[in-house]
Coordinates of C-alpha atoms in Angstrom, one line a residue:
Chain A
X182 CA -119.2 -51.1 -30.5
X183 CA -121.7 -49.1 -29.1
X184 CA -120.2 -46.4 -27.2
X185 CA -121.8 -43.8 -25.0
X186 CA -120.2 -41.0 -24.0
X187 CA -123.2 -39.1 -20.4
X188 CA -122.7 -35.6 -20.1
X189 CA -121.7 -35.7 -16.0
X190 CA -123.7 -31.5 -16.1
X191 CA -126.8 -30.0 -16.2
X192 CA -125.7 -27.1 -18.0
X193 CA -126.7 -24.6 -20.6
X194 CA -123.0 -24.6 -21.2
X195 CA -120.9 -28.0 -20.7
X196 CA -117.1 -28.1 -22.2
X197 CA -117.2 -31.6 -20.8
X198 CA -120.5 -31.8 -22.7
X199 CA -118.3 -30.0 -26.1
X200 CA -115.4 -33.2 -25.2
X201 CA -117.6 -36.1 -25.5
X202 CA -119.1 -34.4 -29.2
X203 CA -115.1 -33.9 -30.3
X204 CA -114.7 -37.3 -29.5
X205 CA -117.9 -38.1 -31.7
X206 CA -116.9 -36.5 -34.4
X207 CA -113.3 -36.8 -34.3
X208 CA -113.5 -40.8 -33.2
X209 CA -116.5 -41.5 -34.7
X210 CA -115.0 -44.2 -37.3
X211 CA -114.2 -45.9 -34.7
X212 CA -117.1 -47.4 -32.8
X213 CA -121.2 -45.5 -32.6
X214 CA -120.9 -42.7 -30.4
X215 CA -124.0 -41.9 -28.7
X216 CA -124.7 -38.3 -26.4
X217 CA -126.2 -38.9 -23.4
X218 CA -127.5 -35.7 -20.6
X219 CA -128.5 -36.2 -17.6
X220 CA -130.1 -32.5 -16.5
X221 CA -133.8 -34.0 -17.0
X222 CA -133.5 -35.9 -14.4
X223 CA -136.1 -35.4 -11.1
X224 CA -133.1 -35.2 -7.9
X225 CA -133.4 -38.3 -6.7
X226 CA -134.7 -39.7 -3.2
X227 CA -136.3 -42.8 -1.7
X228 CA -139.4 -41.5 -1.1
X229 CA -140.8 -40.4 -4.4
X230 CA -139.5 -43.2 -6.6
X231 CA -138.8 -42.2 -10.4
X232 CA -137.2 -45.1 -11.4
X233 CA -139.5 -45.9 -14.3
X234 CA -139.4 -42.1 -15.4
X235 CA -138.6 -41.4 -19.4
X236 CA -135.7 -39.7 -17.8
X237 CA -134.5 -42.2 -16.1
X238 CA -135.9 -45.2 -18.6
X239 CA -133.8 -43.2 -21.8
X240 CA -130.7 -42.8 -19.7
X241 CA -130.7 -46.7 -18.7
X242 CA -131.7 -48.0 -22.8
X243 CA -128.6 -46.3 -24.0
X244 CA -126.7 -47.4 -21.5
X245 CA -127.8 -51.6 -21.9
X246 CA -127.6 -50.9 -25.8
X247 CA -124.0 -49.4 -25.2
X248 CA -120.9 -51.8 -25.1
X249 CA -119.6 -49.4 -22.8
X250 CA -120.2 -45.8 -21.0
X251 CA -118.2 -42.6 -21.1
X252 CA -118.4 -40.8 -18.3
X253 CA -117.4 -36.7 -18.8
X254 CA -117.5 -34.8 -15.4
X255 CA -116.8 -31.0 -14.5
X256 CA -115.8 -31.0 -10.8
X257 CA -117.9 -28.9 -8.4
X258 CA -117.0 -28.8 -4.6
X259 CA -113.9 -31.4 -5.2
X260 CA -116.3 -33.6 -6.6
X261 CA -118.6 -34.3 -9.1
X262 CA -121.8 -32.6 -10.0
X263 CA -125.0 -33.3 -7.7
X264 CA -127.0 -34.1 -11.2
X265 CA -124.7 -36.7 -12.4
X266 CA -124.3 -38.3 -8.6
X267 CA -128.4 -38.1 -8.7
X268 CA -128.6 -39.9 -11.8
X269 CA -126.6 -42.5 -10.7
X270 CA -128.8 -42.8 -7.4
X271 CA -131.4 -43.6 -9.6
X272 CA -129.1 -46.5 -11.7
X273 CA -127.9 -48.1 -8.7
X274 CA -131.5 -47.9 -6.4
X275 CA -134.0 -50.2 -8.1
X276 CA -132.1 -50.5 -11.5
X277 CA -128.5 -51.2 -12.1
X278 CA -128.0 -50.9 -15.6
X279 CA -124.0 -50.3 -15.2
X280 CA -123.5 -53.4 -12.9
X281 CA -120.8 -55.2 -15.4
X282 CA -120.4 -52.2 -18.1
X283 CA -117.0 -50.7 -19.0
X284 CA -116.9 -47.2 -18.6
X285 CA -114.5 -44.7 -19.7
X286 CA -113.5 -41.5 -16.7
X287 CA -112.8 -38.3 -18.4
X288 CA -112.7 -34.4 -17.4
X289 CA -112.5 -30.9 -18.7
X290 CA -112.0 -28.2 -16.3
X291 CA -110.7 -24.7 -16.4
X292 CA -108.2 -24.7 -14.0
X293 CA -104.8 -27.0 -13.9
X294 CA -106.9 -30.0 -12.0
X295 CA -108.6 -31.3 -14.8
X296 CA -111.7 -32.7 -12.3
X297 CA -108.9 -34.9 -10.4
X298 CA -110.7 -34.8 -7.8
X299 CA -114.0 -35.7 -9.2
X300 CA -112.4 -38.1 -11.5
X301 CA -111.2 -40.5 -8.2
X302 CA -114.6 -40.0 -6.3
X303 CA -116.9 -40.6 -10.3
X304 CA -114.5 -43.9 -9.1
X305 CA -115.0 -44.8 -5.7
X306 CA -118.9 -44.2 -7.1
X307 CA -118.7 -46.5 -9.2
X308 CA -116.7 -48.9 -7.4
X309 CA -120.2 -49.2 -5.2
X310 CA -122.8 -52.3 -5.2
X311 CA -125.2 -51.1 -6.1
X312 CA -123.2 -49.5 -9.8
X313 CA -121.4 -52.6 -10.2
X314 CA -119.8 -50.3 -13.0
X315 CA -116.4 -52.0 -14.3
X316 CA -114.3 -48.7 -14.5
X317 CA -111.3 -48.4 -17.2
X318 CA -108.7 -48.1 -14.3
X319 CA -105.7 -46.2 -15.9
X320 CA -105.4 -44.7 -18.6
X321 CA -106.5 -40.7 -17.1
X322 CA -107.8 -38.4 -19.5
X323 CA -107.6 -34.7 -17.7
X324 CA -108.4 -32.2 -19.7
X325 CA -107.1 -28.7 -17.3
X326 CA -107.6 -25.3 -19.2
X327 CA -110.0 -26.4 -21.2
X328 CA -110.9 -22.6 -21.8
X329 CA -108.1 -22.8 -24.5
X330 CA -108.5 -26.1 -25.7
X331 CA -110.5 -26.2 -28.1
X332 CA -111.0 -23.8 -31.5
X333 CA -113.8 -22.3 -32.8
X334 CA -115.0 -25.2 -34.0
X335 CA -115.9 -27.4 -30.7
X336 CA -111.9 -29.1 -32.2
X337 CA -109.5 -30.5 -29.6
X338 CA -105.9 -27.8 -30.4
X339 CA -102.8 -29.6 -29.2
X340 CA -102.2 -32.8 -31.6
X341 CA -100.9 -34.1 -28.0
X342 CA -103.8 -34.0 -26.6
X343 CA -106.0 -35.7 -29.3
X344 CA -103.2 -38.3 -29.4
X345 CA -103.6 -39.2 -26.3
X346 CA -107.0 -38.9 -26.0
X347 CA -107.0 -41.4 -28.9
X348 CA -104.9 -43.4 -26.8
X349 CA -107.2 -43.9 -24.1
X350 CA -109.8 -44.5 -25.6
X351 CA -108.4 -46.9 -28.3
X352 CA -107.2 -49.3 -25.1
X353 CA -110.4 -48.4 -23.8
X354 CA -112.2 -50.2 -26.8
X355 CA -109.8 -53.7 -25.8
X356 CA -110.5 -53.5 -21.9
X357 CA -114.3 -53.3 -23.4
X358 CA -112.9 -56.8 -25.7
X359 CA -111.8 -57.8 -22.4
X360 CA -114.7 -57.6 -20.1
X361 CA -117.0 -59.4 -22.3
X362 CA -115.0 -62.1 -20.9
X363 CA -115.7 -60.8 -18.0
X364 CA -119.1 -60.8 -17.7
X365 CA -120.1 -64.0 -19.5
X366 CA -121.1 -66.6 -16.6
X367 CA -118.6 -68.8 -15.4
X368 CA -117.8 -72.3 -18.0
X369 CA -119.1 -74.9 -15.9
X370 CA -116.2 -77.7 -16.1
X371 CA -117.9 -80.5 -15.6
X372 CA -116.0 -84.4 -16.1
X373 CA -115.6 -85.4 -19.9
X374 CA -118.3 -88.0 -21.4
X375 CA -116.2 -91.5 -22.3
X376 CA -117.8 -91.1 -26.7
X377 CA -116.1 -94.6 -27.0
X378 CA -118.1 -96.9 -25.0
X379 CA -115.2 -97.8 -22.9
X380 CA -118.1 -99.0 -19.9
X381 CA -120.5 -100.9 -19.1
X382 CA -124.2 -100.6 -16.9
X383 CA -126.4 -103.0 -16.0
X384 CA -128.1 -103.3 -19.7
X385 CA -124.9 -103.1 -21.4
X386 CA -125.2 -106.5 -23.1
X387 CA -121.3 -107.7 -23.2
X388 CA -119.6 -109.9 -25.1
X389 CA -120.5 -108.4 -29.0
X390 CA -118.0 -106.1 -30.6
X391 CA -120.6 -102.7 -30.5
X392 CA -119.1 -102.1 -33.6
X393 CA -120.1 -105.1 -35.5
X394 CA -122.2 -104.3 -38.2
X395 CA -124.4 -106.8 -37.5
X396 CA -124.0 -106.0 -33.5
X397 CA -127.9 -106.1 -34.3
X398 CA -128.3 -109.8 -34.6
X399 CA -125.3 -110.9 -31.9
X400 CA -126.8 -109.0 -29.1
X401 CA -130.2 -110.0 -29.1
X402 CA -128.5 -113.8 -29.0
X403 CA -127.3 -113.7 -26.7
X404 CA -129.7 -111.1 -24.5
X405 CA -132.2 -113.4 -25.7
X406 CA -134.3 -110.7 -26.9
X407 CA -138.1 -111.0 -27.5
X408 CA -138.9 -110.5 -31.1
X409 CA -142.5 -110.6 -32.7
X410 CA -146.0 -111.4 -30.6
X411 CA -144.6 -111.9 -27.9
X412 CA -145.9 -109.5 -25.0
X413 CA -144.1 -106.7 -22.9
X414 CA -145.3 -104.9 -19.7
X415 CA -145.1 -102.2 -20.0
X416 CA -145.8 -98.3 -18.4
X417 CA -148.8 -98.5 -18.6
X418 CA -149.9 -101.2 -20.8
X419 CA -149.1 -104.4 -22.5
X420 CA -148.1 -104.8 -26.2
X421 CA -146.6 -107.4 -28.5
X422 CA -143.0 -106.3 -30.0
X423 CA -144.8 -106.0 -33.3
X424 CA -146.7 -103.2 -31.2
X425 CA -144.4 -101.6 -30.2
X426 CA -142.4 -101.7 -33.7
X427 CA -146.0 -100.5 -35.7
X428 CA -146.2 -97.5 -33.1
X429 CA -142.4 -96.5 -32.9
X430 CA -142.7 -96.4 -36.5
X431 CA -146.0 -94.2 -36.6
X432 CA -144.2 -91.4 -34.8
X433 CA -144.0 -88.6 -37.2
X434 CA -140.3 -88.0 -36.1
X435 CA -137.2 -90.2 -36.4
X436 CA -136.5 -91.6 -32.4
X437 CA -133.0 -92.0 -31.4
X438 CA -132.7 -94.5 -27.7
X439 CA -128.8 -93.8 -26.1
X440 CA -128.0 -95.5 -22.7
X441 CA -126.4 -93.6 -20.5
X442 CA -122.8 -95.5 -21.1
X443 CA -122.9 -93.3 -24.7
X444 CA -124.0 -96.4 -27.0
X445 CA -126.3 -96.2 -29.8
X446 CA -129.2 -98.9 -28.9
X447 CA -131.7 -97.8 -30.8
X448 CA -133.6 -95.9 -33.4
X449 CA -137.0 -95.7 -34.7
X450 CA -136.5 -97.4 -38.3
X451 CA -138.9 -96.5 -40.8
X452 CA -139.9 -98.1 -43.9
X453 CA -137.5 -96.8 -47.1
X454 CA -140.2 -95.1 -48.2
X455 CA -137.1 -93.2 -50.7
X456 CA -137.3 -90.1 -48.7
X457 CA -133.8 -89.5 -47.5
X458 CA -133.4 -88.6 -43.1
X459 CA -134.0 -85.7 -41.6
X460 CA -131.2 -86.9 -39.8
X461 CA -129.8 -89.7 -41.8
X462 CA -129.1 -94.0 -39.4
X463 CA -128.4 -96.7 -41.4
X464 CA -128.9 -100.6 -39.6
X465 CA -125.2 -101.1 -39.7
X466 CA -125.4 -98.4 -36.4
X467 CA -127.2 -99.2 -33.6
X468 CA -125.2 -100.7 -31.2
X469 CA -121.7 -98.2 -31.8
X470 CA -120.0 -95.8 -29.4
X471 CA -121.7 -92.3 -30.0
X472 CA -118.1 -91.2 -31.2
X473 CA -118.6 -93.6 -34.4
X474 CA -121.5 -91.9 -35.3
X475 CA -119.5 -88.8 -35.4
X476 CA -116.5 -86.6 -38.0
X477 CA -113.8 -85.6 -35.1
X478 CA -115.3 -81.8 -35.1
X479 CA -118.7 -82.0 -34.4
X480 CA -117.1 -84.3 -30.8
X481 CA -117.1 -81.0 -28.4
X482 CA -120.8 -80.1 -29.1
X483 CA -121.7 -83.9 -28.7
X484 CA -120.4 -84.1 -25.2
X485 CA -121.7 -80.4 -23.9
X486 CA -124.5 -82.3 -25.3
X487 CA -124.8 -85.0 -22.8
X488 CA -122.9 -83.2 -20.0
X489 CA -126.2 -80.2 -19.9
X490 CA -128.2 -83.9 -19.8
X491 CA -126.6 -86.3 -17.7
X492 CA -126.2 -83.6 -15.0
X493 CA -129.2 -81.5 -15.4
X494 CA -128.1 -79.1 -16.2
X495 CA -131.0 -78.7 -19.1
X496 CA -133.9 -81.2 -19.3
X497 CA -133.6 -80.2 -22.8
X498 CA -131.8 -79.2 -26.1
X499 CA -133.0 -78.3 -28.8
X500 CA -131.4 -76.9 -32.1
X501 CA -133.1 -76.0 -35.8
X502 CA -130.6 -77.3 -38.8
X503 CA -131.8 -74.4 -41.6
X504 CA -129.2 -77.1 -44.0
X505 CA -132.7 -78.7 -45.2
X506 CA -133.7 -75.8 -47.1
X507 CA -136.1 -72.7 -46.4
X508 CA -139.3 -75.4 -47.0
X509 CA -138.3 -77.2 -43.7
X510 CA -138.4 -76.6 -40.1
X511 CA -135.9 -79.5 -38.7
X512 CA -135.2 -79.2 -35.3
X513 CA -133.5 -81.4 -33.6
X514 CA -134.4 -82.1 -29.7
X515 CA -132.7 -83.9 -27.0
X516 CA -134.3 -85.3 -24.3
X517 CA -133.1 -86.9 -21.1
X518 CA -133.6 -90.3 -19.5
X519 CA -134.4 -90.6 -16.3
X520 CA -135.5 -94.0 -13.9
X521 CA -137.7 -93.2 -11.2
X522 CA -135.2 -92.3 -8.6
X523 CA -134.1 -89.4 -11.2
X524 CA -130.8 -91.0 -12.4
X525 CA -129.9 -90.4 -15.7
X526 CA -130.5 -93.1 -17.9
X527 CA -129.1 -92.3 -21.8
X528 CA -130.8 -89.3 -23.9
X529 CA -134.0 -89.3 -26.6
X530 CA -133.2 -87.5 -29.8
X531 CA -136.2 -86.7 -32.0
X532 CA -136.0 -84.8 -34.8
X533 CA -138.9 -83.6 -36.3
X534 CA -139.1 -81.3 -39.7
X535 CA -142.1 -78.9 -37.9
X536 CA -143.3 -76.9 -40.5
X537 CA -146.3 -79.1 -41.5
X538 CA -147.2 -78.5 -37.9
X539 CA -147.6 -75.0 -37.7
X540 CA -148.3 -74.3 -41.5
X541 CA -151.4 -76.9 -40.7
X542 CA -152.3 -75.0 -37.9
X543 CA -152.0 -71.3 -39.5
X544 CA -154.5 -73.1 -41.6
X545 CA -156.4 -74.2 -39.1
X546 CA -157.6 -71.2 -37.2
X547 CA -156.7 -68.6 -39.8
X548 CA -154.0 -66.9 -38.4
X549 CA -150.6 -66.1 -40.2
X550 CA -146.6 -65.5 -39.5
X551 CA -146.3 -62.0 -39.3
X552 CA -143.1 -60.1 -39.6
X553 CA -140.0 -62.2 -38.3
X554 CA -139.5 -65.0 -40.1
X555 CA -136.4 -65.1 -38.4
X556 CA -137.7 -66.0 -35.5
X557 CA -138.6 -69.2 -36.3
X558 CA -136.5 -70.2 -39.5
X559 CA -133.0 -68.7 -37.8
X560 CA -133.0 -67.8 -34.3
X561 CA -129.8 -68.5 -34.1
X562 CA -128.5 -64.5 -35.1
X563 CA -128.9 -63.3 -31.4
X564 CA -127.7 -65.8 -29.5
X565 CA -123.6 -65.5 -30.3
X566 CA -121.1 -66.5 -32.1
X567 CA -120.5 -69.3 -34.2
X568 CA -123.6 -71.0 -33.4
X569 CA -124.1 -74.3 -34.3
X570 CA -126.4 -76.6 -35.7
X571 CA -125.1 -79.6 -34.1
X572 CA -126.0 -83.2 -35.1
X573 CA -125.7 -84.5 -31.3
X574 CA -125.8 -88.4 -32.8
X575 CA -126.3 -87.9 -36.7
X576 CA -122.9 -85.7 -37.0
X577 CA -124.7 -84.6 -40.4
X578 CA -124.5 -81.4 -40.0
X579 CA -121.5 -79.4 -41.4
X580 CA -121.8 -76.0 -39.0
X581 CA -121.0 -77.9 -36.5
X582 CA -117.6 -77.6 -37.0
X583 CA -116.5 -77.6 -32.8
X584 CA -116.2 -74.3 -31.8
X585 CA -114.7 -74.6 -27.8
X586 CA -118.2 -73.8 -26.6
X587 CA -121.1 -74.2 -28.3
X588 CA -123.4 -72.3 -27.7
X589 CA -127.2 -73.4 -28.2
X590 CA -130.5 -73.2 -27.8
X591 CA -131.0 -74.7 -24.3
X592 CA -134.7 -74.3 -23.3
X593 CA -134.5 -73.6 -19.6
X594 CA -131.7 -70.4 -21.1
X595 CA -128.8 -70.6 -22.7
X596 CA -129.4 -68.2 -25.0
X597 CA -128.4 -65.4 -22.3
X598 CA -129.0 -61.7 -22.3
X599 CA -126.2 -59.4 -20.9
Chain B
X155 CA -124.7 -21.1 24.6
X156 CA -124.0 -21.8 21.6
X157 CA -126.2 -21.9 18.6
X158 CA -125.8 -24.9 15.7
X159 CA -127.6 -25.8 13.0
X160 CA -128.1 -29.2 12.7
X161 CA -128.1 -30.4 8.5
X162 CA -130.0 -33.4 7.6
X163 CA -127.7 -34.5 4.9
X164 CA -130.9 -36.8 3.0
X165 CA -133.7 -35.7 1.3
X166 CA -135.5 -38.5 2.7
X167 CA -138.2 -38.1 4.6
X168 CA -137.2 -41.8 7.3
X169 CA -133.5 -41.0 8.2
X170 CA -131.7 -42.0 10.8
X171 CA -129.6 -39.5 10.1
X172 CA -132.4 -36.5 11.3
X173 CA -133.0 -39.5 13.9
X174 CA -129.5 -38.8 15.3
X175 CA -129.1 -35.2 15.1
X176 CA -133.0 -35.1 16.9
X177 CA -131.5 -37.0 19.4
X178 CA -128.2 -34.3 19.8
X179 CA -130.9 -31.9 19.4
X180 CA -132.7 -33.1 22.9
X181 CA -129.5 -34.6 24.4
X182 CA -127.6 -31.5 24.3
X183 CA -129.8 -28.9 25.0
X184 CA -128.3 -27.8 28.3
X185 CA -124.8 -27.2 26.3
X186 CA -126.6 -26.0 23.7
X187 CA -129.1 -25.0 20.5
X188 CA -129.8 -27.5 17.6
X189 CA -131.4 -26.2 14.8
X190 CA -131.8 -28.7 12.4
X191 CA -132.4 -27.7 8.5
X192 CA -134.1 -30.0 6.1
X193 CA -132.4 -29.8 2.5
X194 CA -135.6 -31.7 0.5
X195 CA -136.8 -29.5 -2.3
X196 CA -133.8 -27.5 -3.3
X197 CA -134.1 -27.2 -7.4
X198 CA -131.4 -29.1 -8.8
X199 CA -127.6 -27.2 -9.8
X200 CA -127.1 -26.7 -13.1
X201 CA -124.6 -22.9 -12.9
X202 CA -127.5 -21.0 -13.7
X203 CA -126.1 -17.5 -15.5
X204 CA -122.8 -17.8 -13.9
X205 CA -122.2 -13.4 -13.8
X206 CA -125.2 -12.8 -11.7
X207 CA -125.3 -16.1 -9.4
X208 CA -128.6 -16.6 -8.2
X209 CA -128.7 -19.6 -5.6
X210 CA -133.2 -20.5 -4.9
X211 CA -134.8 -18.1 -2.2
X212 CA -135.5 -21.6 0.0
X213 CA -131.0 -22.0 -0.3
X214 CA -130.7 -18.0 1.0
X215 CA -132.7 -19.7 3.9
X216 CA -129.9 -22.3 5.0
X217 CA -127.6 -19.5 4.3
X218 CA -128.5 -16.6 6.8
X219 CA -129.1 -20.1 9.3
X220 CA -125.9 -21.1 8.6
X221 CA -124.4 -17.2 8.6
X222 CA -126.2 -16.8 12.0
X223 CA -125.1 -20.0 13.8
X224 CA -121.5 -20.6 15.8
X225 CA -121.6 -23.9 14.1
X226 CA -123.1 -26.6 11.9
X227 CA -123.8 -30.7 12.2
X228 CA -123.9 -32.2 9.0
X229 CA -125.0 -35.3 9.3
X230 CA -124.6 -38.0 6.6
X231 CA -126.0 -41.0 5.1
X232 CA -123.9 -42.7 2.4
X233 CA -125.3 -43.1 -0.8
X234 CA -123.4 -45.2 -3.7
X235 CA -119.5 -45.4 -1.2
X236 CA -120.5 -41.7 -1.2
X237 CA -122.4 -38.7 0.4
X238 CA -126.4 -38.8 -1.3
X239 CA -127.1 -36.4 -4.7
X240 CA -129.4 -33.6 -2.1
X241 CA -126.4 -33.2 0.3
X242 CA -124.3 -32.0 -2.9
X243 CA -126.8 -30.8 -4.1
X244 CA -127.3 -28.6 -1.2
X245 CA -123.1 -27.8 -0.8
X246 CA -123.3 -26.6 -4.3
X247 CA -125.9 -23.8 -3.6
X248 CA -125.0 -23.1 -0.5
X249 CA -121.1 -22.0 -2.5
X250 CA -122.9 -20.4 -5.1
X251 CA -121.7 -16.8 -4.7
X252 CA -122.6 -17.3 -1.1
X253 CA -120.6 -18.4 1.6
X254 CA -121.5 -18.7 4.4
X255 CA -118.7 -21.7 5.8
X256 CA -115.7 -20.3 5.0
X257 CA -114.0 -21.3 8.1
X258 CA -117.6 -22.4 9.9
X259 CA -116.9 -25.2 12.8
X260 CA -118.7 -28.4 10.7
X261 CA -119.0 -31.6 12.6
X262 CA -119.7 -34.6 10.4
X263 CA -121.5 -37.5 11.7
X264 CA -123.6 -40.2 9.8
X265 CA -125.9 -43.2 10.2
X266 CA -126.3 -45.9 7.9
X267 CA -127.9 -48.7 7.7
X268 CA -125.4 -51.5 7.3
X269 CA -122.5 -52.2 9.2
X270 CA -120.1 -49.1 8.4
X271 CA -121.5 -46.3 9.2
X272 CA -121.1 -43.9 6.4
X273 CA -117.5 -44.0 6.6
X274 CA -116.4 -43.4 2.9
X275 CA -119.4 -40.4 2.5
X276 CA -118.2 -39.3 4.8
X277 CA -114.1 -38.7 3.4
X278 CA -115.6 -37.7 0.7
X279 CA -117.7 -35.0 2.2
X280 CA -114.6 -34.1 4.7
X281 CA -112.6 -32.7 0.8
X282 CA -116.2 -31.6 -0.2
X283 CA -115.8 -29.1 2.8
X284 CA -111.9 -27.9 1.6
X285 CA -112.6 -26.6 -1.2
X286 CA -112.2 -23.3 -2.1
X287 CA -115.9 -22.5 -2.1
X288 CA -116.9 -24.1 0.9
X289 CA -114.1 -23.7 2.9
X290 CA -115.3 -24.6 6.3
X291 CA -113.4 -25.6 9.6
X292 CA -113.8 -29.2 10.0
X293 CA -112.9 -30.5 12.9
X294 CA -110.0 -32.3 12.8
X295 CA -109.7 -35.9 14.0
X296 CA -113.1 -37.4 14.7
X297 CA -115.6 -39.8 13.7
X298 CA -119.3 -40.8 14.5
X299 CA -120.2 -43.8 12.2
X300 CA -123.2 -45.1 13.3
X301 CA -123.9 -48.2 11.8
X302 CA -126.7 -50.7 12.0
X303 CA -128.8 -47.7 12.3
X304 CA -131.7 -48.9 12.4
X305 CA -131.1 -51.0 14.9
X306 CA -129.7 -48.1 16.8
X307 CA -132.5 -46.0 19.1
X308 CA -135.7 -46.3 21.0
X309 CA -139.0 -45.6 20.0
X310 CA -138.8 -42.5 22.1
X311 CA -135.5 -41.8 20.4
X312 CA -132.9 -42.6 22.3
X313 CA -129.6 -44.1 21.0
X314 CA -129.2 -47.0 22.6
X315 CA -125.8 -48.1 22.4
X316 CA -124.6 -46.7 25.6
X317 CA -120.8 -46.6 24.7
X318 CA -122.0 -44.9 21.3
X319 CA -123.4 -42.5 23.6
X320 CA -120.5 -41.8 25.5
X321 CA -118.5 -41.3 22.4
X322 CA -120.6 -39.1 20.7
X323 CA -120.9 -36.9 24.0
X324 CA -117.2 -36.9 23.7
X325 CA -116.9 -35.8 20.1
X326 CA -119.7 -32.9 20.7
X327 CA -117.5 -31.4 24.1
X328 CA -114.5 -31.8 22.0
X329 CA -117.2 -30.2 19.1
X330 CA -117.5 -26.9 21.6
X331 CA -114.6 -26.2 22.5
X332 CA -113.5 -26.7 18.7
X333 CA -115.4 -23.1 18.0
X334 CA -114.2 -21.6 20.2
X335 CA -110.9 -22.6 19.1
X336 CA -112.0 -22.2 15.9
X337 CA -112.9 -18.2 16.5
X338 CA -109.2 -17.9 17.8
X339 CA -108.2 -19.1 14.1
X340 CA -109.1 -16.0 12.7
X341 CA -105.7 -15.2 10.9
X342 CA -106.4 -16.3 7.9
X343 CA -109.8 -15.5 8.1
X344 CA -110.2 -12.8 5.5
X345 CA -107.7 -14.0 2.6
X346 CA -109.1 -16.9 3.1
X347 CA -112.6 -15.1 3.0
X348 CA -111.5 -13.3 0.4
X349 CA -111.0 -16.6 -1.9
X350 CA -114.0 -17.2 -1.3
X351 CA -115.6 -14.9 -3.0
X352 CA -112.9 -14.5 -6.0
X353 CA -113.4 -18.7 -6.1
X354 CA -114.8 -18.6 -9.5
X355 CA -116.9 -21.1 -11.5
X356 CA -116.2 -20.0 -14.7
X357 CA -112.7 -20.0 -13.1
X358 CA -112.3 -23.9 -11.5

């Protein structure tokens, strides 16, 4: 956990700076601690926007990198120092790096008050909409009579004070963890998915057991499905069923069609070359409700993917599946299907290894991948904990061990940055 | 006729608080002289050399003006629920080894673009002016909050809202009385002045 301590004074010597330095030394084992100064910041002035100046941006950066902020404030004229207020004005004018950031207020003063009134003002200021920080409630740490409080090494002398400070800091760290929940985007509750495909839609072939191993043959008979040299009119063109099959089999990817009733209807079976499919399918699977194709542990994720597509939250969901080893960049794509009116008609899962494409392209253009190879093969680490590689249809992936909320790489921005 | 300082509580070149003070200057010209004073350009207060407490020349100019005045009107905007840093900064300089505000009658006004009219900044400002090193005589139980101030003035600087104008006129009359009364509230002046003078930034 990273915590930055901001010295709320621009004086050359400040006991508040000393207090923060002590925190860094004494409690440094509990969290990464950085000290930040405000004394080089210019006075806030609307006429002369210096949001992009180096001192302001440096402060912004340490705040953005930190999980929590401690502000140590002196008290001048019953309030906080003008330089601290000015810094907060920069941090609330064009940019808002403290928005949603947990902030703990502490303060040291020479006399008995220990910056009590300044701390209350600061709390109100942090509450202002432009700042919108999450001020840590309670646990007020006021260090009065500060001249007697430190020994020659700059360490607090009173063990009780140190112990109380430690308690406050411990609770602050827990508060920081709580605010992570608060800062998460609202998880929208979408209607559950019927993965058993118990319903019927206008294209459902009725009277055939969806789980039957020969569903294709049975259903073809019931529905009088055409095959062979029969022409099918398409948008835009005419092919025979045979041609359509050749065409789909030639696609350099594994295609799977599941309808809006969550019934697995089709995959582009390839000629058997002895090579293992990237997401294995077998000829008995078409017709199955999606629930049949997935182990229990993967079902939550499958449901989430379909919910996203059905309700238009995302149009494509992609995830890389690293379990095929370092020589393959396997990507599972889930693309929503829509009719002419935009209604959800099911999903197209296409699975492919993009490495040959990348290699070929790099070779042709004389370029090469540089730097962080992880950017291609392991991007998942950045977007938070427990990111499962979900296999929506086949459930082959071992990583899909049912977290409550799958953090899947959505194209439209599931990997939010705080 | 009383002589007042109108302290513009911001360093911004566009300020409806400045406009409000300019309006008061004109509107009350027959009752008092109001000189507008700007706080822009003062360096950031950093408690230099606590033993000698030198203040910048620009701050000293303001100190002398306030010393010579019968009262001060401060008009403050509200930034982040409080007074702007620039005004805090000015008040820090104006209480660093100098004490022009001790027992000085002060009227607080404020204007804001939104509906609240700088209410929270004004409350903070009262607390600030109450501090031992400032110790001003703030006119009690009076508040002038000009909300939606961008639409508050005519092109020639007149306050548009008749009711608010009446309120301001009443408050200003009260302030003139308050200044007179304050002159009689002189029994504690010596000890106040002493307390402020003895107030050590080191001991705070």
